[in-house]
XYZ file of C-alpha atoms in Angstrom:
330
model
C -1.291 18.639 8.061
C -2.651 18.356 11.386
C -0.551 18.294 14.234
C -2.145 15.250 16.231
C -4.896 12.843 15.340
C -7.538 14.820 17.900
C -7.400 17.720 15.516
C -8.352 15.740 12.405
C -10.800 13.625 14.362
C -12.767 16.491 16.127
C -13.687 17.916 12.651
C -17.397 17.265 11.704
C -18.668 17.001 8.088
C -21.815 19.144 7.062
C -23.939 16.837 4.902
C -26.987 18.044 2.865
C -29.824 15.454 2.790
C -32.193 17.428 1.272
C -33.303 21.276 0.722
C -33.515 22.753 4.163
C -32.080 19.896 5.977
C -28.388 19.026 6.886
C -26.748 16.580 9.139
C -23.699 17.917 11.516
C -22.243 14.517 11.487
C -19.145 13.833 13.832
C -16.970 10.809 14.524
C -16.891 11.813 17.989
C -18.230 15.331 19.100
C -17.124 15.601 22.707
C -13.354 15.740 21.103
C -14.132 19.546 20.498
C -15.427 20.054 24.081
C -12.005 18.225 25.687
C -9.621 19.835 23.187
C -11.074 23.103 23.955
C -11.496 23.089 27.890
C -7.749 21.708 28.049
C -6.220 24.219 26.014
C -7.910 27.045 27.727
C -6.597 25.579 31.078
C -3.082 25.217 29.750
C -3.103 28.989 28.271
C -4.840 30.634 31.567
C -2.313 28.769 34.005
C -4.832 26.794 35.364
C -2.887 23.247 34.828
C 0.598 22.550 33.509
C 1.630 19.849 30.798
C 2.277 17.064 32.948
C -0.414 17.309 35.410
C -3.317 14.886 35.645
C -7.118 15.921 34.505
C -9.823 13.879 36.254
C -13.580 13.493 35.463
C -16.432 11.226 35.168
C -17.749 9.335 31.983
C -20.059 6.741 30.565
C -17.669 6.643 27.653
C -17.395 9.341 24.802
C -15.996 11.969 26.750
C -13.633 9.445 28.522
C -12.195 8.739 24.935
C -12.009 12.740 24.178
C -10.378 13.573 27.308
C -7.648 10.976 26.786
C -6.907 12.256 23.396
C -6.883 15.776 24.418
C -4.195 14.833 27.406
C -2.321 12.852 24.774
C -2.146 15.864 22.716
C -0.887 18.206 25.425
C 1.108 15.872 26.963
C -1.194 15.515 30.287
C -1.922 12.584 32.590
C -5.740 11.460 32.693
C -7.781 9.320 35.002
C -11.524 8.702 34.527
C -13.952 7.413 36.787
C -16.163 5.521 34.511
C -19.555 4.017 34.622
C -20.210 0.332 33.711
C -21.421 1.407 30.258
C -17.594 2.094 29.514
C -17.231 -0.484 26.610
C -14.314 -2.923 25.807
C -13.193 -0.860 22.645
C -12.818 2.379 24.759
C -11.070 0.806 27.491
C -8.694 -0.866 25.544
C -7.810 2.804 23.778
C -7.748 4.511 27.081
C -5.087 1.908 28.373
C -3.216 2.106 25.334
C -3.106 6.112 25.471
C -2.046 5.992 28.904
C -5.008 6.916 30.722
C -6.185 4.973 33.717
C -10.099 4.045 34.471
C -11.691 2.735 37.460
C -15.296 1.860 36.999
C -17.665 2.036 39.807
C -19.905 -0.990 41.145
C -22.750 -1.613 38.646
C -26.215 -0.118 39.606
C -29.454 -0.534 37.702
C -30.262 3.303 38.598
C -28.617 5.881 36.338
C -28.826 8.748 39.558
C -27.053 6.145 41.771
C -24.465 5.568 39.299
C -23.931 8.997 38.608
C -23.687 9.799 42.406
C -21.413 7.043 43.055
C -18.740 8.437 40.299
C -18.858 12.185 41.916
C -18.461 10.503 45.400
C -15.210 8.574 44.226
C -13.736 11.581 42.212
C -14.338 13.433 45.738
C -12.434 10.705 47.351
C -9.485 10.693 44.887
C -8.983 14.646 44.787
C -8.783 14.568 48.641
C -5.889 12.042 48.630
C -4.615 13.736 45.473
C -4.953 17.926 45.636
C -2.955 18.324 42.446
C -5.231 16.899 40.538
C -7.576 18.937 38.214
C -11.492 17.789 37.998
C -12.519 18.611 34.395
C -16.358 18.679 35.476
C -17.591 18.156 32.102
C -21.443 18.728 33.685
C -20.559 22.015 35.178
C -17.593 24.259 34.137
C -18.359 26.550 31.311
C -15.001 26.038 29.985
C -16.730 22.838 28.071
C -18.348 25.571 25.708
C -14.950 27.012 24.496
C -14.116 24.103 21.733
C -17.561 24.932 19.821
C -16.955 28.250 18.548
C -15.027 26.708 15.552
C -18.131 24.351 14.794
C -20.133 27.547 14.837
C -17.770 29.378 12.506
C -17.774 26.395 10.212
C -21.819 26.299 9.941
C -21.717 29.961 9.297
C -19.069 29.607 6.346
C -20.969 26.415 4.673
C -24.289 27.960 5.478
C -23.934 31.974 5.062
C -27.350 32.918 4.914
C -30.642 32.770 6.070
C -32.230 31.537 9.502
C -31.387 28.511 11.191
C -32.467 25.818 13.394
C -29.933 23.871 15.237
C -31.366 20.299 16.629
C -29.229 17.832 18.856
C -29.295 15.946 21.860
C -28.630 17.461 25.247
C -26.307 15.573 27.778
C -23.986 17.851 29.508
C -25.595 21.036 27.507
C -22.134 22.314 26.246
C -22.386 21.207 22.687
C -26.109 22.572 21.728
C -25.440 25.201 24.126
C -22.215 26.234 22.918
C -22.912 26.079 19.024
C -26.098 28.268 19.602
C -24.405 30.708 21.771
C -21.340 31.341 19.331
C -23.766 31.417 16.348
C -26.244 33.936 17.807
C -23.115 35.789 18.718
C -22.331 36.266 15.283
C -25.708 37.766 14.303
C -27.349 34.656 13.046
C -31.383 34.125 13.691
C -31.313 30.356 15.154
C -33.648 28.763 16.936
C -32.597 25.545 19.303
C -34.188 22.477 19.534
C -33.002 20.181 22.278
C -33.581 16.364 22.383
C -34.068 14.190 25.594
C -34.857 11.137 26.719
C -37.876 10.241 28.992
C -36.546 9.662 32.687
C -34.252 12.600 32.588
C -34.355 15.512 35.177
C -32.463 17.966 32.475
C -35.959 19.039 31.157
C -38.405 17.574 33.725
C -39.272 14.158 32.198
C -37.760 12.236 35.279
C -41.435 11.320 36.386
C -41.917 9.324 32.905
C -40.000 6.192 32.603
C -38.596 4.432 29.561
C -37.273 0.775 30.709
C -35.235 0.566 27.442
C -33.664 3.994 28.067
C -29.974 3.604 26.645
C -29.368 6.423 24.240
C -25.640 7.365 25.589
C -24.595 10.785 26.115
C -28.049 12.510 26.459
C -30.282 13.152 29.552
C -29.184 12.933 33.057
C -30.438 11.729 36.551
C -28.769 14.940 38.462
C -28.794 18.443 37.278
C -26.081 20.004 35.049
C -24.981 23.369 35.346
C -23.736 23.463 31.747
C -27.542 23.296 30.350
C -28.681 26.962 29.987
C -32.254 25.974 29.849
C -33.155 29.614 28.629
C -30.802 28.924 25.261
C -33.709 26.306 24.216
C -36.599 27.277 22.232
C -38.473 23.683 21.746
C -37.764 20.385 23.373
C -38.385 16.847 22.174
C -38.674 13.883 24.371
C -37.968 10.679 22.752
C -37.902 7.023 23.716
C -35.732 4.318 22.874
C -38.079 2.692 20.086
C -38.477 6.230 18.294
C -34.982 6.742 18.573
C -33.752 3.569 16.713
C -36.393 4.201 14.119
C -34.909 7.330 13.557
C -31.300 6.251 13.408
C -32.434 3.214 11.274
C -34.427 5.565 8.633
C -31.034 7.877 8.559
C -28.948 5.115 7.782
C -31.466 3.749 4.993
C -31.933 7.133 3.296
C -28.500 8.892 3.703
C -26.234 6.306 4.454
C -25.042 8.152 7.795
C -24.306 5.414 10.239
C -24.860 7.139 13.552
C -25.693 7.012 17.435
C -29.211 6.826 18.905
C -29.115 10.648 19.682
C -28.537 11.260 16.132
C -31.833 9.206 15.198
C -33.751 11.185 17.874
C -32.673 14.288 16.365
C -33.072 13.428 13.266
C -36.940 12.975 14.141
C -37.041 16.053 15.943
C -35.464 17.989 12.737
C -38.249 16.252 10.231
C -40.789 17.406 12.650
C -39.780 21.027 13.150
C -39.201 21.544 9.452
C -42.775 20.465 9.039
C -43.825 23.097 11.454
C -41.689 25.773 9.910
C -39.961 25.477 6.374
C -38.624 28.878 6.657
C -35.646 27.829 8.222
C -32.501 25.533 7.379
C -32.414 22.683 9.866
C -29.141 21.425 11.375
C -29.324 18.185 13.313
C -26.287 16.683 15.140
C -24.819 13.174 14.899
C -22.555 13.415 17.743
C -20.876 10.149 17.211
C -20.950 6.880 15.185
C -23.413 3.785 15.446
C -21.008 1.073 16.162
C -22.228 0.863 19.920
C -25.810 0.355 19.122
C -24.908 -2.565 16.133
C -26.371 -5.098 18.584
C -29.211 -3.307 21.073
C -30.542 -1.279 18.147
C -29.407 -1.557 14.325
C -29.815 -5.511 14.624
C -33.615 -4.861 15.138
C -34.166 -2.975 12.011
C -36.514 -4.882 10.113
C -38.920 -4.796 13.561
C -38.804 -0.800 14.307
C -41.805 1.550 13.179
C -41.265 3.218 10.014
C -40.651 6.931 10.857
C -43.461 8.344 8.779
C -46.024 6.422 11.079
C -44.558 8.058 14.141
C -45.935 11.592 15.310
C -45.312 13.234 18.709
C -47.547 14.706 21.564
C -47.794 18.352 21.323
C -47.936 19.463 24.798
C -47.931 22.762 26.880
C -47.236 21.294 30.327
C -44.685 18.781 31.594
C -47.496 17.206 33.186
C -48.939 16.021 29.681
C -45.783 14.143 28.917
C -46.010 10.889 27.399
C -44.409 7.897 25.670
C -43.212 7.471 22.966
C -42.558 10.986 21.766
C -43.747 14.113 23.002
C -42.931 17.822 22.069
C -43.400 21.279 23.362
C -42.162 25.057 23.164
C -39.789 25.036 26.002
C -40.601 28.449 27.414
C -44.335 27.619 27.601
C -43.659 23.859 29.288
C -40.951 25.016 31.911
C -41.606 24.430 35.269
């Protein structure tokens, strides 16, 4: 029996789609990150029960941190973007977390920088608050050891490839680090939207880039670039095609980062079928019903999609590009 709902919700399901291809499906993946980080802070004495934890979020981490604070008797304050939806806002309120949203901005970089500035102001007025720094503090890696252990139990032998969207970097980086630490042969494939600085695509704009949780307009210290072997840059339309195909073929209703990761995993397996490919579905598809899934009859069939193989970031182009990261890295 679980001691708290967060312990139950965090657990992923590893679903075999076909030989050599599996989906690591979460209801909301960042609960692992938040629970592991808060537990580490309490264990090391960095914070105490009743303290206030603060961070910036576009929505997914906000809910995860609120649940972790509820689990461990902490207070939670979120400086959120305007993309925090009504469902999340209501849950945060009931859970006792406080949320303030920055002024709307059409520029992701300005939005992220505004949130960071507001956190600095709050910390100056409340020095006892602890800033979680989900994008920069390596404590967010800790929670993913358990995920790596579960993958090893369910896929005990053979080389692996982990494919997942890269936001803060903690999930893909954490899981692959612990898998490699255990001695597994694992390649890591990161998935990015265009327009993100994380893997150098900021010069290629995607006007419909609303794939929540991946990419960034500012540099994140938790992204350890040397961990990645391959990178896929996927635009909004291709991600929608992947998500629709995933639901149609497997019944898995997941977010757009999962659709992009599914595309990447299928392509990588065509290149090398000697590994078992595990792609991450970090959350459900509910936030994308209107913006993506409702268009399912208009999206291209994934069998008609093919990435541009590139060797330099100068060659990046829509709608889908891919490269060996050590080769393409600047």
